[in-house]
CSV table of C-alpha atoms in Angstrom, one decimal:
chain,number,residue,atom,x,y,z
K,1,MET,CA,-14.8,-10.0,0.8
K,2,LEU,CA,-12.5,-10.9,-1.9
K,3,SER,CA,-11.0,-14.3,-2.2
K,4,HIS,CA,-7.4,-15.1,-0.9
K,5,THR,CA,-5.9,-16.6,-4.0
K,6,LEU,CA,-6.0,-15.7,-7.7
K,7,ASN,CA,-5.2,-17.7,-10.7
K,8,PRO,CA,-2.5,-15.8,-12.7
K,9,GLU,CA,-4.4,-16.3,-15.9
K,10,ALA,CA,-7.4,-14.8,-14.4
K,11,SER,CA,-5.8,-11.6,-13.4
K,12,PRO,CA,-6.9,-8.7,-15.6
K,13,LEU,CA,-3.7,-6.8,-14.7
K,14,ILE,CA,-1.3,-9.3,-16.2
K,15,ARG,CA,0.3,-7.7,-19.3
K,16,SER,CA,-0.2,-9.7,-22.5
K,17,ASP,CA,3.3,-8.9,-23.7
K,18,GLY,CA,4.8,-10.6,-20.7
K,19,ALA,CA,6.8,-7.5,-19.6
K,20,VAL,CA,8.4,-7.8,-16.2
K,21,ILE,CA,8.2,-5.4,-13.3
K,22,GLY,CA,11.1,-4.1,-11.3
K,23,TRP,CA,10.9,-5.0,-7.6
K,24,ALA,CA,13.1,-2.8,-5.5
K,25,VAL,CA,13.5,-2.8,-1.6
K,26,SER,CA,15.2,0.1,0.3
K,27,ASP,CA,17.1,-0.5,3.4
K,28,GLY,CA,16.6,1.9,6.4
K,29,GLN,CA,14.1,4.8,6.4
K,30,VAL,CA,13.6,6.9,3.3
K,31,ASP,CA,12.8,10.6,3.5
K,32,TYR,CA,9.3,11.2,2.4
K,33,PRO,CA,9.7,14.3,0.1
K,34,ALA,CA,12.8,12.5,-1.5
K,35,ALA,CA,10.8,9.4,-2.1
K,36,VAL,CA,7.9,11.4,-3.7
K,37,GLN,CA,10.5,13.2,-6.0
K,38,ALA,CA,12.0,9.9,-7.1
K,39,MET,CA,8.6,8.3,-7.6
K,40,GLU,CA,7.3,11.2,-9.8
K,41,ALA,CA,10.5,11.1,-11.9
K,42,ARG,CA,10.1,7.3,-12.4
K,43,VAL,CA,6.4,7.8,-13.4
K,44,ALA,CA,7.3,10.4,-15.9
K,45,ALA,CA,9.9,8.1,-17.5
K,46,ILE,CA,7.4,5.1,-17.6
K,47,ALA,CA,4.8,7.4,-19.3
K,48,ALA,CA,7.5,8.6,-21.9
K,49,GLY,CA,8.6,4.9,-22.6
K,50,GLU,CA,11.9,5.5,-21.1
K,51,ALA,CA,11.8,3.2,-18.0
K,52,GLY,CA,10.1,0.0,-17.0
K,53,GLU,CA,7.4,-0.5,-14.3
K,54,LEU,CA,8.4,-0.7,-10.7
K,55,ILE,CA,7.1,-1.8,-7.3
K,56,TRP,CA,9.2,0.0,-4.7
K,57,LEU,CA,9.2,-1.2,-0.9
K,58,LEU,CA,10.4,1.0,1.8
K,59,GLU,CA,9.9,2.4,5.2
K,60,HIS,CA,9.5,6.1,6.2
K,61,PRO,CA,10.3,7.9,9.5
K,62,PRO,CA,7.2,8.7,11.5
K,63,LEU,CA,4.9,11.1,9.6
K,64,TYR,CA,1.4,11.8,8.5
K,65,THR,CA,0.3,12.2,4.8
K,66,ALA,CA,-3.0,14.0,3.8
K,67,GLY,CA,-4.6,12.8,0.6
K,68,VAL,CA,-6.9,15.0,-1.7
K,69,SER,CA,-10.0,14.2,0.4
K,70,SER,CA,-8.5,14.8,3.8
K,71,LYS,CA,-10.5,16.9,6.3
K,72,ASP,CA,-8.5,19.1,8.7
K,73,ALA,CA,-10.6,18.0,11.5
K,74,ASP,CA,-9.2,14.6,11.1
K,75,LEU,CA,-5.7,15.8,12.0
K,76,LEU,CA,-5.9,15.4,15.8
K,77,ASP,CA,-2.3,16.2,16.7
K,78,ALA,CA,-0.8,18.4,14.2
K,79,GLY,CA,2.4,18.8,16.1
K,80,ARG,CA,3.1,15.2,16.8
K,81,PHE,CA,4.9,14.3,13.4
K,82,PRO,CA,5.6,16.2,10.1
K,83,VAL,CA,2.4,16.4,7.9
K,84,HIS,CA,2.9,16.0,4.2
K,85,ARG,CA,0.2,17.2,1.7
K,86,THR,CA,0.1,14.7,-1.2
K,87,GLY,CA,-1.8,14.3,-4.4
K,88,ARG,CA,-2.8,10.7,-3.9
K,89,GLY,CA,-6.5,9.7,-3.3
K,90,GLY,CA,-7.8,9.2,0.2
K,91,GLN,CA,-7.6,11.0,3.6
K,92,PHE,CA,-5.0,11.0,6.4
K,93,THR,CA,-2.7,8.1,6.9
K,94,TYR,CA,0.3,7.4,9.1
K,95,HIS,CA,3.7,6.0,7.8
K,96,GLY,CA,6.5,5.0,10.2
K,97,PRO,CA,9.0,2.3,11.1
K,98,GLY,CA,7.6,-1.2,11.1
K,99,GLN,CA,5.1,-0.4,8.3
K,100,ARG,CA,5.8,-1.6,4.8
K,101,VAL,CA,5.1,1.0,2.2
K,102,ALA,CA,4.8,-0.1,-1.4
K,103,TYR,CA,4.9,2.5,-4.2
K,104,VAL,CA,3.4,0.9,-7.3
K,105,MET,CA,4.2,2.4,-10.6
K,106,LEU,CA,2.5,0.5,-13.3
K,107,ASP,CA,1.6,1.4,-17.0
K,108,LEU,CA,-2.1,1.0,-17.0
K,109,ASN,CA,-2.1,1.7,-20.7
K,110,ARG,CA,-0.8,-1.9,-20.9
K,111,ARG,CA,-3.0,-3.2,-18.1
K,112,GLY,CA,-6.5,-2.4,-19.3
K,113,ARG,CA,-7.0,1.4,-18.4
K,114,ASP,CA,-9.4,0.3,-15.6
K,115,VAL,CA,-8.7,2.1,-12.3
K,116,ARG,CA,-11.3,0.2,-10.5
K,117,ALA,CA,-9.6,-3.1,-11.5
K,118,PHE,CA,-6.3,-1.8,-10.5
K,119,VAL,CA,-7.5,-1.0,-7.0
K,120,ARG,CA,-9.2,-4.4,-6.8
K,121,GLY,CA,-5.7,-5.8,-7.8
K,122,LEU,CA,-4.0,-4.0,-5.0
K,123,GLU,CA,-6.6,-5.4,-2.5
K,124,GLN,CA,-6.2,-8.9,-3.8
K,125,TRP,CA,-2.3,-8.4,-3.6
K,126,LEU,CA,-2.5,-7.5,0.1
K,127,ILE,CA,-5.1,-10.1,1.0
K,128,GLY,CA,-3.0,-12.8,-0.8
K,129,GLY,CA,0.1,-11.7,1.1
K,130,LEU,CA,-1.6,-11.8,4.5
K,131,ALA,CA,-3.1,-15.2,3.7
K,132,VAL,CA,0.5,-16.6,3.6
K,133,PHE,CA,0.6,-15.9,7.4
K,134,GLY,CA,-2.9,-17.4,7.9
K,135,VAL,CA,-4.5,-14.0,8.4
K,136,GLU,CA,-8.0,-13.9,6.9
K,137,ALA,CA,-8.4,-10.4,5.6
K,138,GLY,CA,-10.7,-8.7,3.1
K,139,VAL,CA,-12.4,-5.6,1.8
K,140,ARG,CA,-15.6,-4.0,3.2
K,141,GLU,CA,-18.2,-2.0,1.5
K,142,GLY,CA,-17.8,1.7,1.9
K,143,ARG,CA,-14.4,1.5,3.3
K,144,VAL,CA,-11.1,1.8,1.7
K,145,GLY,CA,-8.3,-0.7,2.5
K,146,VAL,CA,-8.0,-4.1,3.8
K,147,TRP,CA,-9.5,-5.3,7.1
K,148,VAL,CA,-9.5,-8.1,9.5
K,149,GLY,CA,-12.3,-9.2,11.9
K,150,ARG,CA,-11.5,-9.7,15.6
K,151,GLY,CA,-13.5,-10.9,18.5
K,152,GLY,CA,-13.9,-12.9,21.7
K,153,PRO,CA,-16.6,-13.8,24.2
K,154,GLY,CA,-19.0,-10.8,24.1
K,155,TRP,CA,-17.0,-8.6,21.8
K,156,SER,CA,-16.1,-8.1,18.1
K,157,ARG,CA,-14.6,-5.4,16.0
K,158,GLU,CA,-12.9,-4.8,12.6
K,159,ASP,CA,-9.5,-3.3,12.3
K,160,LYS,CA,-7.6,-2.0,9.2
K,161,ILE,CA,-4.3,-3.7,8.6
K,162,ALA,CA,-3.5,-2.1,5.3
K,163,ALA,CA,-4.3,1.2,3.5
K,164,ILE,CA,-4.5,2.1,-0.1
K,165,GLY,CA,-4.1,5.5,-1.7
K,166,VAL,CA,-3.3,5.8,-5.3
K,167,LYS,CA,-2.9,8.4,-8.1
K,168,VAL,CA,-2.9,7.9,-11.9
K,169,ARG,CA,-1.1,10.3,-14.4
K,170,LYS,CA,-1.1,9.6,-18.1
K,171,TRP,CA,-2.4,6.1,-17.1
K,172,VAL,CA,0.7,5.4,-15.0
K,173,SER,CA,-0.1,4.6,-11.3
K,174,PHE,CA,1.8,5.9,-8.3
K,175,HIS,CA,1.7,6.1,-4.7
K,176,GLY,CA,0.3,2.7,-3.5
K,177,VAL,CA,-0.3,0.7,-0.3
K,178,SER,CA,0.9,0.4,3.2
K,179,LEU,CA,0.9,-2.9,5.3
K,180,ASN,CA,1.3,-2.7,9.1
K,181,VAL,CA,3.8,-5.3,10.0
K,182,GLU,CA,5.0,-4.0,13.4
K,183,PRO,CA,4.5,-0.2,13.7
K,184,ASP,CA,3.8,1.6,16.9
K,185,LEU,CA,0.1,1.6,16.7
K,186,ALA,CA,-0.2,4.5,19.3
K,187,HIS,CA,1.2,6.7,16.5
K,188,PHE,CA,-2.1,6.3,14.6
K,189,SER,CA,-3.9,8.2,17.4
K,190,GLY,CA,-2.7,11.6,16.0
K,191,ILE,CA,-5.2,11.3,13.1
K,192,VAL,CA,-8.5,9.7,12.2
K,193,PRO,CA,-7.1,7.1,9.7
K,194,CYS,CA,-8.7,7.4,6.3
K,195,GLY,CA,-11.5,9.4,8.0
K,196,ILE,CA,-12.9,6.3,9.8
K,197,ALA,CA,-13.3,6.9,13.4
K,198,GLU,CA,-15.4,4.0,14.5
K,199,HIS,CA,-13.0,1.3,13.6
K,200,GLY,CA,-9.3,0.6,14.7
K,201,VAL,CA,-6.0,-0.3,13.3
K,202,THR,CA,-3.8,-3.5,13.7
K,203,SER,CA,-0.7,-5.1,12.5
K,204,LEU,CA,0.7,-8.6,11.9
K,205,VAL,CA,2.4,-8.6,15.3
K,206,ASP,CA,-0.6,-7.2,17.0
K,207,LEU,CA,-2.6,-10.1,15.7
K,208,GLY,CA,0.1,-12.5,17.1
K,209,VAL,CA,2.0,-13.1,13.8
K,210,LEU,CA,5.7,-12.4,14.6
K,211,ALA,CA,6.7,-11.9,11.1
K,212,THR,CA,9.9,-10.0,10.2
K,213,MET,CA,9.8,-7.2,7.5
K,214,ASP,CA,11.8,-9.6,5.3
K,215,GLU,CA,9.1,-12.3,5.7
K,216,ALA,CA,6.4,-9.9,4.9
K,217,ASP,CA,8.2,-8.8,1.7
K,218,ALA,CA,8.5,-12.4,0.7
K,219,ALA,CA,4.8,-12.9,1.1
K,220,LEU,CA,3.9,-9.7,-0.8
K,221,LYS,CA,6.3,-10.7,-3.6
K,222,ALA,CA,4.7,-14.1,-3.9
K,223,SER,CA,1.2,-12.6,-4.0
K,224,ALA,CA,2.3,-9.8,-6.4
K,225,ARG,CA,3.4,-12.2,-9.1
K,226,GLN,CA,-0.1,-13.7,-9.1
K,227,VAL,CA,-1.8,-10.3,-9.5
K,228,PHE,CA,0.6,-8.1,-11.6
K,229,GLY,CA,3.0,-10.6,-13.4
K,230,MET,CA,6.7,-11.5,-13.4
K,231,LEU,CA,9.1,-9.6,-11.1
K,232,VAL,CA,12.8,-8.9,-11.5
K,233,PRO,CA,15.2,-7.4,-8.7
K,234,GLU,CA,16.1,-3.8,-9.3
K,235,ARG,CA,18.0,-1.1,-7.4
K,236,PRO,CA,15.8,1.4,-5.4
K,237,PRO,CA,15.5,4.8,-7.2
K,238,ILE,CA,17.3,6.5,-4.3
């Protein structure tokens, strides 16, 4: 398990030139294909030196996405919600209302060109944000995402609270993470999330943390500063 806090000077992802990252939050639900198109355009502009880095927070209407490693057998209810094939890493995921999706577009040319370090940074970011609410979360060997342990007299289990799926093009990252704040957890039953059938999914509200989306955003923003560097408000791409 990774630690919950990170000294800013210790983060390998902080840019030495002190460049700031745009922080954009969309209101309402954003259409998935339109969001991917906007993200692709921003990534191309970052790679060309025509735009700055961006972390874009949004919600999608209910849908499933299939990463490059997805298996058809893991789509259990193909007719339930739209299914979008995507070029990110990973397998099947669910997105929907009450879940905070964050698309992370960073120039890894200026952040070490280390994809593993970048993924570890995403994990640290989520773990740090959850720690604001007193939620002890971490990573698990052989499993993607961020997990919490649960238990009581005679029982214990581990549930995923946040997913990670990224892609890198010309050393610029895109796609990103999703944190379950208060989604309808029954919607995950149409897939085998990330190909892992033996564990469940949870959310902040399911854990008894009655956090609003704004409160979750504030926690993520505070943690992002520690892992990635200074943030400045920016208008959403669409």
